[in-house]
Coordinates of C-alpha atoms in Angstrom, one line a residue:
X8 CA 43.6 -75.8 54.9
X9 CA 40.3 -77.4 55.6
X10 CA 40.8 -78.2 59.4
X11 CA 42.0 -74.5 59.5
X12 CA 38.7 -73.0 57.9
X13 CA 37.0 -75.6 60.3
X14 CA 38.1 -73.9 62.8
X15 CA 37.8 -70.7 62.1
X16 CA 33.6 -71.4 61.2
X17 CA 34.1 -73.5 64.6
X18 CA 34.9 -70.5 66.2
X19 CA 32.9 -67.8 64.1
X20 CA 29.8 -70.1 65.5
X21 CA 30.7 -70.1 69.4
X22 CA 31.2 -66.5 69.5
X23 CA 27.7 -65.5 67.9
X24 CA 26.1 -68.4 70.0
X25 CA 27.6 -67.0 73.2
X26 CA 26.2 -63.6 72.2
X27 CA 22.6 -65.1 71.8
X28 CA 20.9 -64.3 74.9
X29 CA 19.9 -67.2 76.9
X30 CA 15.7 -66.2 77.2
X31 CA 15.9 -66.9 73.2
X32 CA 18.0 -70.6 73.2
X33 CA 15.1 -72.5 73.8
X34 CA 12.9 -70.2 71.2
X35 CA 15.8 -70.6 68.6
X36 CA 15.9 -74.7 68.6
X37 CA 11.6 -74.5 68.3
X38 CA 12.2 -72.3 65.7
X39 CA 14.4 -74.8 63.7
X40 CA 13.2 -77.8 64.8
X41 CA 9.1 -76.9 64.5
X42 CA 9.4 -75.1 60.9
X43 CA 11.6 -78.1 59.8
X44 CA 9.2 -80.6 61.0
X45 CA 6.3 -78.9 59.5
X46 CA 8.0 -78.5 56.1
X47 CA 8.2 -82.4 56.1
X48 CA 5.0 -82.9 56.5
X49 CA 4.2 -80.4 54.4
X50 CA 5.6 -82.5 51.4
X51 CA 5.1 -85.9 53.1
X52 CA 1.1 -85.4 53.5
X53 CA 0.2 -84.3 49.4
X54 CA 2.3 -86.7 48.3
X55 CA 0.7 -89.4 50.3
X56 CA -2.6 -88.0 49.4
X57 CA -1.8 -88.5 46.1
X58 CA -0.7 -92.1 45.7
X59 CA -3.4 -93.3 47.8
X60 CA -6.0 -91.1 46.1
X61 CA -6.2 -88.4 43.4
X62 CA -5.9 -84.7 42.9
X63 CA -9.4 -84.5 43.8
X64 CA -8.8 -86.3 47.3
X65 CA -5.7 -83.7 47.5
X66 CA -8.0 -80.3 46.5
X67 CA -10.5 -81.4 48.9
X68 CA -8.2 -82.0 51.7
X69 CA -6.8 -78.5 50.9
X70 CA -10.0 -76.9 50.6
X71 CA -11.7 -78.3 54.3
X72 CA -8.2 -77.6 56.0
X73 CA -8.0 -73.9 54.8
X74 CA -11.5 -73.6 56.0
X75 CA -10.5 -75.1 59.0
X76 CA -7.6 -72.3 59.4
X77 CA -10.0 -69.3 58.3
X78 CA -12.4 -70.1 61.2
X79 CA -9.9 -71.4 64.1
X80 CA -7.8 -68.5 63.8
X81 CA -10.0 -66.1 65.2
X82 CA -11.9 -68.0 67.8
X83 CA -7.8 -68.8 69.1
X84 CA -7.2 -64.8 69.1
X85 CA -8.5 -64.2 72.5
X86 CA -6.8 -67.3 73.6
X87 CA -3.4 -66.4 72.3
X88 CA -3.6 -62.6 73.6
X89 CA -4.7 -63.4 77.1
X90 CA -2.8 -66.7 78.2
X91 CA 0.7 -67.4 78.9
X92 CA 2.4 -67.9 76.0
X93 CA 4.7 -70.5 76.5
X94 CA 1.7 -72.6 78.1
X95 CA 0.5 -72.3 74.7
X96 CA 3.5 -73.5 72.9
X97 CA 3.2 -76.7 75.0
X98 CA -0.2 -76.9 74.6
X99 CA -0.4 -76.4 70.4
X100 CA 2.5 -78.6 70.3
X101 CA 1.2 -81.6 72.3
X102 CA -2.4 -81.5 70.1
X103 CA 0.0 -81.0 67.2
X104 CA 2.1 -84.6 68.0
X105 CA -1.4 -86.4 68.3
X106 CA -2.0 -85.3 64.9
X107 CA 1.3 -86.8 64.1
X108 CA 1.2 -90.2 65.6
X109 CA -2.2 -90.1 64.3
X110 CA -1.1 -90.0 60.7
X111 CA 1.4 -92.2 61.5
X112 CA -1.2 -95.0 63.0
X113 CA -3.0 -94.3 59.3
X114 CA 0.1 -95.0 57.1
X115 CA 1.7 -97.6 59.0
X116 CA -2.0 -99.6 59.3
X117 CA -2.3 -99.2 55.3
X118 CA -5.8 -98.0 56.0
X119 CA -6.1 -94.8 54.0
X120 CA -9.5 -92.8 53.8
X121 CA -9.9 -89.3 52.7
X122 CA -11.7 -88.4 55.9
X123 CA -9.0 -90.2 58.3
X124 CA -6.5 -88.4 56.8
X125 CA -8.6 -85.3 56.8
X126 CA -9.4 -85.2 60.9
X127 CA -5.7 -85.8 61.4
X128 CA -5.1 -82.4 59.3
X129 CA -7.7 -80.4 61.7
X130 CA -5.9 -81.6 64.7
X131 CA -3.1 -79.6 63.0
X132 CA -5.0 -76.7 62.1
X133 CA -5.8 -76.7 65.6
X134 CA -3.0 -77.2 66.6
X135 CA -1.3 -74.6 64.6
X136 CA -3.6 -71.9 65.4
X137 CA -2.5 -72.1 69.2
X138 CA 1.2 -72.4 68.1
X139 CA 1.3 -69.3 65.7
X140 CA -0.6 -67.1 67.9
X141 CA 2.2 -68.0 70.6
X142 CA 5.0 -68.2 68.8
X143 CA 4.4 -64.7 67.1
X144 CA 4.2 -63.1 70.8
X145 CA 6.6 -64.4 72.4
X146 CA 9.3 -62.6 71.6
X147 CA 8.6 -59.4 73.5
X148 CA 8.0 -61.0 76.6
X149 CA 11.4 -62.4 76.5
X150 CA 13.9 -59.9 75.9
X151 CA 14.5 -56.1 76.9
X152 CA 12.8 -53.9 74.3
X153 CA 16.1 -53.2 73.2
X154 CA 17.1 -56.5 72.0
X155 CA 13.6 -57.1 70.7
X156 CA 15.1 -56.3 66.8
X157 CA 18.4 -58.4 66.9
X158 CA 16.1 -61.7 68.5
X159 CA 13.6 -61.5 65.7
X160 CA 16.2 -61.3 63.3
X161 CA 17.8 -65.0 64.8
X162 CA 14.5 -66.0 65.0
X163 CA 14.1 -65.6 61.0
X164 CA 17.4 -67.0 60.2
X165 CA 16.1 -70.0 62.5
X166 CA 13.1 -70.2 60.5
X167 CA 15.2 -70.1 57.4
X168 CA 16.9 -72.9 58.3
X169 CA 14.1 -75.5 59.2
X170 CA 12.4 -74.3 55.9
X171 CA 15.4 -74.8 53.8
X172 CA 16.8 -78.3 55.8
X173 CA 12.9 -79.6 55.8
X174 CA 11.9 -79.5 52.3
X175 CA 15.5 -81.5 51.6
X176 CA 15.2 -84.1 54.2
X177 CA 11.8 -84.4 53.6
X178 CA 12.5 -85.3 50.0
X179 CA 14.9 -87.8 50.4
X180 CA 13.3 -89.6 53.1
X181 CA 10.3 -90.2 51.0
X182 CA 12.6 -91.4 48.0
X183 CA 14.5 -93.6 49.8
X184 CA 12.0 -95.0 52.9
X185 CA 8.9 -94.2 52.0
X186 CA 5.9 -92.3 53.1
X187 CA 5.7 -94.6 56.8
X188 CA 8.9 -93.9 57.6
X189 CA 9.0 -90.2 56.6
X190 CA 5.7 -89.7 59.4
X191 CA 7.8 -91.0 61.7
X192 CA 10.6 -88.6 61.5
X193 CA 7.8 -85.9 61.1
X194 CA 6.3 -87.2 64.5
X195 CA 9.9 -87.7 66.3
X196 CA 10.6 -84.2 65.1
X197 CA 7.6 -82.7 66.7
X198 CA 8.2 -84.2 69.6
X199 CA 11.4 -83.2 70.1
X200 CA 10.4 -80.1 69.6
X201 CA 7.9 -79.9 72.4
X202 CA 10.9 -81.1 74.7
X203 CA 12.5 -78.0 73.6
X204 CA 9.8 -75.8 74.5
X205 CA 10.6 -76.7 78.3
X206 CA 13.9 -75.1 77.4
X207 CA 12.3 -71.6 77.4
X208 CA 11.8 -69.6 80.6
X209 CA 9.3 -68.0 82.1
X210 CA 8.5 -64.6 80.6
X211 CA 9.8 -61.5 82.0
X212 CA 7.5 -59.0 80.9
X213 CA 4.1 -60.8 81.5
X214 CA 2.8 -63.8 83.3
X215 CA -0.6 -63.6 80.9
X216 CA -4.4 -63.4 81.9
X217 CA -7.1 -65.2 82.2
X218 CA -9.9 -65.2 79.3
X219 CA -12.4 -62.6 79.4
X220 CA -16.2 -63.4 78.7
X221 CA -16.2 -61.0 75.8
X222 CA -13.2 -62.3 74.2
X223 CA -14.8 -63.3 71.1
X224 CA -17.2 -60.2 70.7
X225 CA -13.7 -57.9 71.6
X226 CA -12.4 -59.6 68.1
X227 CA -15.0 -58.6 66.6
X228 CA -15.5 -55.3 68.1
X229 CA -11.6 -55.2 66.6
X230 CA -12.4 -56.3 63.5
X231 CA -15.3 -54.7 62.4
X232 CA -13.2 -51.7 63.1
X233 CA -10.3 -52.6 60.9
X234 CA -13.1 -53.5 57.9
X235 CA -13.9 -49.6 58.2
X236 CA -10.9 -48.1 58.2
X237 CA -10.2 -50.3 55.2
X238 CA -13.4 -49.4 53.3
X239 CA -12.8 -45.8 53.9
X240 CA -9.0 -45.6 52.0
X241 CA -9.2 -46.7 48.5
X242 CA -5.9 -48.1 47.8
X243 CA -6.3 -49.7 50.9
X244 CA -9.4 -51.3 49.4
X245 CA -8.6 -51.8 45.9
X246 CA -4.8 -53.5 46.8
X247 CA -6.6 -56.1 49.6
X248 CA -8.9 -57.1 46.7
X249 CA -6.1 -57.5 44.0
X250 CA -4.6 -59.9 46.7
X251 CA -7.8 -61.5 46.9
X252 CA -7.9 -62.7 43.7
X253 CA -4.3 -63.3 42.5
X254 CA -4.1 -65.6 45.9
X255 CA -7.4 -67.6 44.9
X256 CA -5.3 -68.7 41.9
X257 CA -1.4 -68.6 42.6
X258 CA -2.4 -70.4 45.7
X259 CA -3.4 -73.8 44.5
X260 CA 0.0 -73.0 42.3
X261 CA 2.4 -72.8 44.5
X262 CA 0.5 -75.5 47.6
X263 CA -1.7 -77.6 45.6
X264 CA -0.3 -78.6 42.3
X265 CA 3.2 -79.1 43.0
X266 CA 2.9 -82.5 44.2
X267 CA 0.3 -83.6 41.2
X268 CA 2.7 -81.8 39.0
X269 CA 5.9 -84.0 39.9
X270 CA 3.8 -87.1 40.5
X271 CA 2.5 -86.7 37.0
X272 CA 5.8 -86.7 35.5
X273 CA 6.4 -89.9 36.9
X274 CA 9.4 -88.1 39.0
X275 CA 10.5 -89.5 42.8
X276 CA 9.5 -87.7 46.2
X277 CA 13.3 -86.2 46.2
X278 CA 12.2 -84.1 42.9
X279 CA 9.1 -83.1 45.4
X280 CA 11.4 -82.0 48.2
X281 CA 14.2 -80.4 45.8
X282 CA 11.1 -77.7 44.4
X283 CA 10.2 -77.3 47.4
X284 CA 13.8 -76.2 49.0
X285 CA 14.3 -74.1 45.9
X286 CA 11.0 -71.9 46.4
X287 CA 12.7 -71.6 50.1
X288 CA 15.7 -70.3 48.7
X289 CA 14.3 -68.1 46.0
X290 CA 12.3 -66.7 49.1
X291 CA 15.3 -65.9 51.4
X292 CA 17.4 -64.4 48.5
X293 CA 14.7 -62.1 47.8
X294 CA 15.0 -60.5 51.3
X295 CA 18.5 -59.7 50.0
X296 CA 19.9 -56.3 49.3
X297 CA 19.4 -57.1 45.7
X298 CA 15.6 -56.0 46.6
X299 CA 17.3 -52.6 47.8
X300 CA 18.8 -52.6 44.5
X301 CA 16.0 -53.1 42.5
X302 CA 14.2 -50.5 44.1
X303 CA 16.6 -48.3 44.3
X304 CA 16.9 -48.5 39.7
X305 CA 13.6 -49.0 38.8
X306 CA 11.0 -47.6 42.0
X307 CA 8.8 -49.4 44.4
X308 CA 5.9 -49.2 42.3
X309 CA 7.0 -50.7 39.0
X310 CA 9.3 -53.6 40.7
X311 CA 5.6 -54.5 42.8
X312 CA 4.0 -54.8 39.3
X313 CA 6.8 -56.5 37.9
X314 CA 6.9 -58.7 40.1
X315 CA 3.3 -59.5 40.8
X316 CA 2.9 -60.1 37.3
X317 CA 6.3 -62.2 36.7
X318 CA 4.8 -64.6 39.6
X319 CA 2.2 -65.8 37.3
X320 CA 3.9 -65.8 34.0
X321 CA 6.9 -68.4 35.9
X322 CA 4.3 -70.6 37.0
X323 CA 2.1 -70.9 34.1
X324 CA 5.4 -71.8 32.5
X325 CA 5.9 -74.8 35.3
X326 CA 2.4 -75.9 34.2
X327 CA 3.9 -76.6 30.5
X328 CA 7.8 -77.4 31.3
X329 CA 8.5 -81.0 31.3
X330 CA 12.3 -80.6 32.3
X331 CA 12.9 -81.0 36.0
X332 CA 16.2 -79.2 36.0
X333 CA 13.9 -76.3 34.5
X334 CA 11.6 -76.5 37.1
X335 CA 13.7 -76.2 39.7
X336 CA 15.0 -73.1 38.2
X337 CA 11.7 -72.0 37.5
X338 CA 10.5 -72.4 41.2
X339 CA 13.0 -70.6 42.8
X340 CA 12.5 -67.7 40.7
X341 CA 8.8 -67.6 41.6
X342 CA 10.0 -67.9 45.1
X343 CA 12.3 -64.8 44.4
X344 CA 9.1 -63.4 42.7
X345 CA 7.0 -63.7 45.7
X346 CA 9.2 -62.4 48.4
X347 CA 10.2 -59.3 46.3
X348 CA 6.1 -58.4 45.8
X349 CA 5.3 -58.9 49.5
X350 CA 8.8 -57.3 50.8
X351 CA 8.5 -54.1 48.2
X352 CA 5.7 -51.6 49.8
X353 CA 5.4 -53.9 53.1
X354 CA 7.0 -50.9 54.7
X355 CA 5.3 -48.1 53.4
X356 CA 1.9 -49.9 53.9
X357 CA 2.6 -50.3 57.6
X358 CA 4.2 -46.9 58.0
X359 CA 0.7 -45.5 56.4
X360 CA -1.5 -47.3 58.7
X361 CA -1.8 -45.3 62.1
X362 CA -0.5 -47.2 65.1
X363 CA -3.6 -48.7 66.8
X364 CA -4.7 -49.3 63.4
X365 CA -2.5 -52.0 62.2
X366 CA -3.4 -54.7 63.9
X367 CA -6.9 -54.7 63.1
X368 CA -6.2 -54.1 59.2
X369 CA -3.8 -57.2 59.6
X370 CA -6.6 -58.8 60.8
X371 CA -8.5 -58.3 57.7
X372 CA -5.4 -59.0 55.3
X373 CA -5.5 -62.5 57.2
X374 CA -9.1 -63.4 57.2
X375 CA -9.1 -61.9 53.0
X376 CA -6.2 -64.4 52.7
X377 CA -7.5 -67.5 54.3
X378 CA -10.7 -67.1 52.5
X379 CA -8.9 -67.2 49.3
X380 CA -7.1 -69.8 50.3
X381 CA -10.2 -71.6 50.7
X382 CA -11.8 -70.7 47.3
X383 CA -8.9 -71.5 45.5
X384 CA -8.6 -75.6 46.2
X385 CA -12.4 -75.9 45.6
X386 CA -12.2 -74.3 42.1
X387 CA -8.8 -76.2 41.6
X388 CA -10.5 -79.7 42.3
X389 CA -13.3 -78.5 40.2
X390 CA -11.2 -77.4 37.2
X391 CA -9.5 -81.4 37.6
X392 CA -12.3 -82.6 37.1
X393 CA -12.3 -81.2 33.6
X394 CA -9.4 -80.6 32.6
X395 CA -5.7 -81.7 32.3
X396 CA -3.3 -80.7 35.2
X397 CA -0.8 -78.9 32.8
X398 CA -4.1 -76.4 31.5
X399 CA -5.5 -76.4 34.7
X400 CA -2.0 -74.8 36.3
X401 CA -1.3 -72.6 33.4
X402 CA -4.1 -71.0 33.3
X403 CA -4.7 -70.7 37.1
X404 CA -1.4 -69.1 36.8
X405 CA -2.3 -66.9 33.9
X406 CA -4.9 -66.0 35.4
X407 CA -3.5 -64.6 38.9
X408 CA -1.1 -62.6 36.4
X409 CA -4.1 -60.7 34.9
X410 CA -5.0 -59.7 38.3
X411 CA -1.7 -58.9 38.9
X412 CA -1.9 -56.8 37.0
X413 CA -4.8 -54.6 37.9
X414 CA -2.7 -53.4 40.6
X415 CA -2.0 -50.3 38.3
X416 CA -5.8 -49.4 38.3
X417 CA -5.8 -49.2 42.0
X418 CA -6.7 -45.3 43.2
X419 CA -3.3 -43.1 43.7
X420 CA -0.9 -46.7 44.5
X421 CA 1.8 -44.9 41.7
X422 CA 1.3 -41.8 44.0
X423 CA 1.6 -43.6 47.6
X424 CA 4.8 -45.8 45.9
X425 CA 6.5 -42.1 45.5
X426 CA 6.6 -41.2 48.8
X427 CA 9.7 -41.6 51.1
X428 CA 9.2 -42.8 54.1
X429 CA 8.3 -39.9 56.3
X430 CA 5.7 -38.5 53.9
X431 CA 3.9 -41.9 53.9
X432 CA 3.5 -41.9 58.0
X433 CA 0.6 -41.9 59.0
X434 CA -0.9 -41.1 55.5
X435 CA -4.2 -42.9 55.7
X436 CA -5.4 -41.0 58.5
X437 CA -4.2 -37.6 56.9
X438 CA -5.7 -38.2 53.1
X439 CA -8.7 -40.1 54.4
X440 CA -9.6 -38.9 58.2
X441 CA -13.2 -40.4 58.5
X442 CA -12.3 -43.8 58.5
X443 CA -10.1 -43.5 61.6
X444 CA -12.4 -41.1 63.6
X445 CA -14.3 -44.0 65.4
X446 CA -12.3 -46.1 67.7
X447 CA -12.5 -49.4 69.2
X448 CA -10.7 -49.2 72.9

């Protein structure tokens, strides 16, 4: 029975591989092997943070690297809309094995120092910056137009798969080997995933460009423009600023203190790794039909409230539970949590934004985001200063719950939420004309 359902999954697998078209192998095995690689060291880093130094070490670390992101991001957007983008991929992911190996070097010497560790992690932002920008375009230059919806479906389910597999590997490599020995796998990973990269061929749609002068001041130009058509549609203002500040303090909840909260129960690395894999799968189930479901019985507008709201009031429960079976539970419904808030009005939201719009808007949402993401370590480490982890995560999760919940007070969001999807398109520019009169070419 078993060598007959092996074959039969044995079989299931060569027939969808063989259907995969060849322009997206190489893209596929990056996928899996980068996001799994960066999961690991996603764990591997706090946790090392935190034996060698304290949550404070850890918030500042978190605070200068998010800094780091909010500024490199931008000044990379020329670079990653004008050059080739597989160029890129090599590029990012070469800086990104120095950062590695130079971790590695750190650990393996024993000679921890916050700001050693720290200039590692801005090699990685760095490197990051050029890899996202890449990895995000890619796509389109290497398959028909036609296919371009079935590859970046595979290329989620790829990403699904390093971010499940890394947290669990992660986890048990520091429990068993040790922080040394779990760099190195993080560093052999990353490099084989820049070996992979040379598995990708040359694009088909574009061969890139060369950097304009104004590169920098086009960005701008870009994003000045998206700030105004923001400013001029109320919901549009009042739900970026609701995200603002539930994601200065559910931030630090779902990065920051989940490392300080298992190390402070005395629990092993594998405990670190199995929270983290269950926020991954609470994730992925929430892009389920069961979303579709939801929806479907109670309306977009009150599942988005629900489960904003529901977000913070899990957390600020993993800030008091004690039980790690609990908070394995409790982290993947957070997970779930998340996913269902940004899945449930993602759709309308783009549909209302007119076409040459969105991208500057997104713009914003990313800056608003990174900012917050900077705010929210600093007041963290602050808070630790003062106060006991499980207060200090309970009510940063309480907190982002209240905010949460202000979402109802935003202008006409019960109204927008209402509207199917052909009455929403384009309804920015139809309820609020001025803010899209003035274009940026």
């Amino acid at each position: 029975m078993r060598s007959g359902f092996g074959l039969l999954m044995k079989n299931k697998i060569e027939k969808h591989l063989s259907n995969v078209d060849p322009a997206l192998q190489g893209v596929l095995a990056f996928d899996v092997l980068m996001t799994c690689a960066l999961m690991v060291g996603y764990i591997t880093i706090p946790w090392w943070i935190i034996q060698k130094g304290n949550a404070q070490d850890l918030a500042v670390y978190g605070s200068i690297t998010a800094i780091a992101t909010f500024l490199f991001q931008p000044l990379m957007a020329p670079l990653c809309e004008r050059y080739a983008k597989r160029k890129q991929l090599l590029q990012g992911t070469a800086v990104l094995v120095f950062s590695c190996l130079f971790f590695c070097v750190i650990a393996t010497a024993g000679c921890y120092g916050l700001w050693l560790v720290t200039i590692a992690g801005l090699l990685a932002v760095l490197a990051n910056a050029f890899i996202d920008g890449a990895s995000v375009t890619i796509t389109p230059e290497l398959v028909p137009a036609e296919q371009l919806a079935a590859a970046l479906q595979l290329r989620k389910r790829a990403a699904s798969l390093g971010r499940l597999s890394g947290p669990v590997a992660g986890g048990a490599l520091l429990a068993t080997a040790g922080v040394v020995a779990t760099l190195w796998v993080y560093s052999a990973l990353v490099i084989i995933a820049l070996f992979s990269v040379s598995k990708i061929p040359l694009p088909i749609n574009t061969i890139g460009f060369p950097l304009e002068k104004n590169g920098i001041e086009l960005w701008w130009r870009e994003f000045r423009a998206g700030m105004r058509a923001k400013w001029a549609v109320p919901l549009e203002r009042g739900w970026t600023l609701v995200n603002f500040l539930v994601w200065i303090f559910i931030g630090p909840a779902f990065i920051l203190f989940i490392p300080l909260k298992i190390h402070s129960l005395g629990l092993s690395a594998a405990w670190l790794g199995a929270c983290e894999a269950s926020i991954s799968t609470g994730m992925l189930l929430g892009s389920f039909n069961l979303s579709t479901r939801l929806i479907n019985r109670f309306g977009r507008y009150r599942v988005r409230v629900f489960a904003a709201v529901s977000e913070g009031l899990i957390l600020a429960f993993v800030g008091l539970c004690n039980e790690p079976l609990a908070l394995i539970v409790a982290f993947a419904c957070a997970g779930f949590a998340n996913t269902l808030m940004v899945l449930v009005g993602a759709t309308h939201r783009t549909l209302a934004i007119p076409k040459e719009f969105r991208l500057r808007i997104s713009s914003v949402n990313k800056t608003s985001t990174q900012v917050a993401g900077a705010i929210g370590p600093a007041l963290a480490g602050v808070a630790l200063l003062h106060w006991q982890l499980p207060v200090v995560y309970t009510v940063f999760s309480l907190i982002a719950a209240v905010f949460a919940c202000c979402f109802v007070f935003i202008p006409r969001s019960k109204e927008f939420f209402e509207l199917n999807h052909e009455q929403v398109n384009d309804w920015y520019r139809k309820e609020y004309p001025s803010g899209f009169e003035r274009k940026c070419s």
